[in-house]
Each structure stands twice: as structure tokens, then as C-alpha cells.
Amino acid sequence: MVGRSLIGRLSANGIKLGPVAAVSYRVASRIANSLKGGFAAREPAELDDVGAVLFHAPPDQLAALLEALEASKISWPGRSLIVCDCDVTPAVTHRFRQEGASIAVARQFGVAGRVVLEGSGRALILAHRLARETHLKAVEIRPGSADLFDAAITLSTCAITPLIDQTAALLRDAGVRELDAPRLASALFEQAAAGYA
């Protein structure tokens, strides 16, 4: 999973990774091997030697990995934490910010070649650099506006599908052939989107 995240893209582009911490040393070794970069850390406290921590976790391990990171006693002042391709709450980023970390969130959002960035300070500057180095175009949003961005994504993807389906049904009812109706409906929406742009 981490291989498909922004961190995996960094490794694939030859960017040097440092220590890799996970729920266990064995898992950290497997992740480092799959990334073909970095090296396994025996515990998250080994991340105290790096200037920036890149964090990724699958949804079912998010809480446990965040807890381990918080318990690691890393000295956060002057350090950047970039959360990559996972959903953390503002309360979580606030806790790390209170500890002195500069925070950014970087995540892919379904448009090929783009990544959305949210944050401030050194972490945001570094996140922009990582996007450039992985050949991604950064879309920066204001801190605290991720819910608005997610709503826009939902409206432009899941919420529009019923409208396309209804358009295809109306076209079928008007006599358009079964196979042509969805294609024509899709083309109409694409044309409307292109006209809007």
C-alpha cells in the first residue's frame, strides 16, 4: 500500500529515504524492501535523527501508528511532519503542531498527475518540493479547508453519476440506442465541463 502512496513515488524517482518505522521491525523491513529505499528502524524514536517525517498508514492501522509516533518522544520543534495519502483529523495535526512540528498533508485525489497539499511553514515548502520531484502538479488549499475540497471531489465524481445515468435513461426513452445512450450522455457532460473551463 505504501508503494502506491506519495512515499512510494519518491522511492521510484530515486529520492533517498531514511529510516522506515512501522508496527514492528519485520514490517518496517518489508516496507523498506518494497520501496527499494530506506532502512528499517527498530522503533519510531529513530526518526528523531531526521528533519522531516513522512507518515503513511492504511485506515485500519492509522490510530495505532499515530499513537506509536506520538509515544516515540521525538523532539518535534524544528521538524516537519508530512502526512501522505491518509486521512488524519485536524485534532491529530493540532497535537503535533502543539509539540512544535511543522505540518503538511499531501494526498492524491483522483486526478492523474496532481496532488493536493494543505499545511504551512517548512512542511508545506517541503511538500511542494516533493511534489515537483515526483513530477506531480501541486494543488494547494488553505489549512482547514480539506472538507470543502473533499465535498468538491464528491460532487464532481460520485454525485454526478446519477445525473449522467438519468440523462442516459432519458436519451434511451427518446429512442437513442442502448449502447449509444451512455456514451452520448457522457459526451454531453464532458462538453459541458470543457465549456465551463
Coordinates of C-alpha atoms in Angstrom, one line a residue:
M1 CA 0.0 0.0 0.0
V2 CA 2.8 2.5 0.9
G3 CA 4.2 1.8 -2.6
R4 CA 1.2 3.5 -4.2
S5 CA 1.4 6.5 -1.9
L6 CA 3.4 9.6 -2.4
I7 CA 6.2 8.0 -0.4
G8 CA 6.3 5.1 -3.0
R9 CA 6.6 7.7 -5.8
L10 CA 9.6 9.3 -4.0
S11 CA 11.4 6.0 -3.9
A12 CA 10.5 5.2 -7.5
N13 CA 12.0 8.5 -8.6
G14 CA 15.3 7.8 -6.9
I15 CA 14.9 10.1 -3.9
K16 CA 16.8 8.8 -0.9
L17 CA 14.7 7.7 2.0
G18 CA 15.8 7.4 5.6
P19 CA 14.6 5.2 8.5
V20 CA 11.3 3.4 8.0
A21 CA 9.3 2.8 11.1
A22 CA 6.2 0.5 11.3
V23 CA 4.3 -1.6 13.8
S24 CA 7.3 -3.9 14.1
Y25 CA 10.9 -4.2 12.8
R26 CA 9.9 -7.0 10.5
V27 CA 7.1 -4.9 8.9
A28 CA 9.5 -2.0 8.6
S29 CA 12.0 -4.2 6.8
R30 CA 9.3 -5.4 4.4
I31 CA 8.2 -1.8 3.7
A32 CA 11.8 -0.7 3.1
N33 CA 12.4 -3.6 0.8
S34 CA 9.2 -3.0 -1.2
L35 CA 10.1 0.7 -1.5
K36 CA 13.7 -0.3 -2.6
G37 CA 14.8 2.6 -0.3
G38 CA 15.4 3.5 3.3
F39 CA 16.2 1.1 6.1
A40 CA 14.2 -0.5 8.8
A41 CA 14.1 1.3 12.2
R42 CA 13.7 -0.8 15.3
E43 CA 11.4 1.9 16.9
P44 CA 9.8 5.2 15.8
A45 CA 12.3 7.1 18.1
E46 CA 14.9 6.5 15.4
L47 CA 13.1 9.1 13.4
D48 CA 14.4 11.7 15.8
D49 CA 17.5 11.9 13.6
V50 CA 15.7 13.2 10.5
G51 CA 14.5 16.7 9.7
A52 CA 11.2 15.5 8.1
V53 CA 9.0 12.6 8.9
L54 CA 6.8 11.3 6.1
F55 CA 3.8 9.4 7.6
H56 CA 1.5 7.0 5.8
A57 CA -0.8 4.4 7.2
P58 CA -3.6 2.2 5.9
P59 CA -7.0 3.1 7.5
D60 CA -7.1 0.0 9.8
Q61 CA -3.7 0.9 11.2
L62 CA -3.9 4.7 11.3
A63 CA -4.8 5.0 15.0
A64 CA -2.1 2.6 16.2
L65 CA 0.6 4.1 14.1
L66 CA -0.3 7.6 15.1
E67 CA -0.2 6.5 18.8
A68 CA 3.2 4.9 18.3
L69 CA 4.5 8.1 16.6
E70 CA 3.2 10.3 19.5
A71 CA 4.6 7.9 22.1
S72 CA 8.1 7.9 20.5
K73 CA 9.2 11.0 22.2
I74 CA 10.5 12.6 19.0
S75 CA 11.6 16.2 19.6
W76 CA 9.2 17.9 17.2
P77 CA 10.4 21.6 17.3
G78 CA 12.1 22.4 14.0
R79 CA 11.0 19.2 12.4
S80 CA 8.4 18.7 9.6
L81 CA 5.7 16.1 9.6
I82 CA 4.1 15.4 6.2
V83 CA 1.1 13.1 6.2
C84 CA 1.0 11.3 2.9
D85 CA -2.2 9.8 1.3
C86 CA -4.1 9.1 4.5
D87 CA -6.9 10.8 6.4
V88 CA -6.0 12.4 9.7
T89 CA -8.3 14.6 11.6
P90 CA -7.5 18.3 12.4
A91 CA -7.2 17.2 16.0
V92 CA -4.3 14.9 15.2
T93 CA -2.4 17.6 13.2
H94 CA -3.1 20.1 16.0
R95 CA -1.5 17.8 18.6
F96 CA 1.7 17.5 16.6
R97 CA 1.7 21.3 15.9
Q98 CA 1.4 21.8 19.6
E99 CA 4.5 19.7 20.0
G100 CA 6.3 22.1 17.7
A101 CA 6.1 20.3 14.4
S102 CA 5.5 22.0 11.1
I103 CA 2.6 20.1 9.4
A104 CA 1.5 19.4 5.9
V105 CA -0.9 16.9 4.4
A106 CA -0.2 15.6 0.9
R107 CA -2.6 13.3 -0.9
Q108 CA -3.5 12.2 -4.3
F109 CA -7.2 12.8 -5.1
G110 CA -8.1 11.1 -8.3
V111 CA -6.8 13.5 -11.0
A112 CA -3.7 11.9 -12.6
G113 CA -0.5 13.8 -12.1
R114 CA -1.9 16.0 -9.3
V115 CA -1.6 16.1 -5.5
V116 CA -3.5 18.3 -3.0
L117 CA -1.4 20.0 -0.4
E118 CA -2.6 21.5 2.9
G119 CA -0.4 23.0 5.6
S120 CA 2.1 25.7 6.4
G121 CA 5.7 26.6 7.1
R122 CA 8.6 24.3 6.4
A123 CA 6.4 21.2 5.9
L124 CA 4.4 22.9 3.2
I125 CA 7.6 24.1 1.4
L126 CA 9.0 20.5 1.6
A127 CA 5.7 19.0 0.4
H128 CA 5.8 21.3 -2.7
R129 CA 9.4 20.2 -3.3
L130 CA 8.4 16.5 -3.0
A131 CA 5.5 17.0 -5.5
R132 CA 7.9 18.6 -8.0
E133 CA 10.5 15.8 -7.6
T134 CA 7.8 13.2 -8.2
H135 CA 6.6 15.1 -11.3
L136 CA 3.2 15.9 -9.7
K137 CA 1.4 19.2 -10.0
A138 CA 0.5 20.6 -6.6
V139 CA -2.9 21.9 -5.8
E140 CA -2.6 23.9 -2.6
I141 CA -5.6 24.5 -0.4
R142 CA -5.9 26.7 2.7
P143 CA -5.3 25.0 6.1
G144 CA -8.6 23.7 7.5
S145 CA -10.4 23.5 4.1
A146 CA -9.9 19.8 3.4
D147 CA -13.7 19.2 4.0
L148 CA -14.6 21.7 1.3
F149 CA -12.1 20.2 -1.1
D150 CA -13.5 16.7 -0.4
A151 CA -17.0 18.0 -1.0
A152 CA -16.0 19.3 -4.4
I153 CA -14.4 16.0 -5.3
T154 CA -17.6 14.2 -4.2
L155 CA -19.8 16.5 -6.3
S156 CA -17.6 16.1 -9.3
T157 CA -17.4 12.3 -9.1
C158 CA -20.0 10.2 -7.1
A159 CA -22.7 12.9 -7.0
I160 CA -22.7 13.5 -10.7
T161 CA -23.0 9.8 -11.7
P162 CA -26.8 9.7 -11.0
L163 CA -27.2 12.7 -13.3
I164 CA -25.3 11.0 -16.1
D165 CA -27.3 7.8 -15.6
Q166 CA -30.6 9.8 -15.7
T167 CA -29.5 11.6 -18.8
A168 CA -28.7 8.2 -20.5
A169 CA -32.2 6.9 -19.4
L170 CA -33.9 10.0 -20.9
L171 CA -31.9 9.5 -24.2
R172 CA -33.0 5.8 -24.3
D173 CA -36.6 6.9 -23.7
A174 CA -36.2 9.3 -26.6
G175 CA -35.1 6.4 -28.9
V176 CA -31.3 6.6 -28.7
R177 CA -29.9 3.0 -29.0
E178 CA -29.0 1.2 -25.7
L179 CA -25.2 1.3 -26.3
D180 CA -25.1 4.9 -27.6
A181 CA -27.1 6.5 -24.8
P182 CA -24.4 6.2 -22.0
R183 CA -21.7 7.4 -24.5
L184 CA -23.8 10.3 -25.6
A185 CA -24.7 11.3 -22.0
S186 CA -21.0 11.1 -21.1
A187 CA -20.0 13.3 -24.1
L188 CA -22.7 15.9 -23.1
F189 CA -21.3 16.2 -19.6
E190 CA -17.7 16.3 -20.9
Q191 CA -18.7 19.1 -23.3
A192 CA -20.4 21.0 -20.5
A193 CA -17.3 20.6 -18.3
A194 CA -15.0 21.7 -21.1
G195 CA -17.3 24.7 -21.8
Y196 CA -17.2 25.7 -18.1
A197 CA -13.4 25.5 -18.0

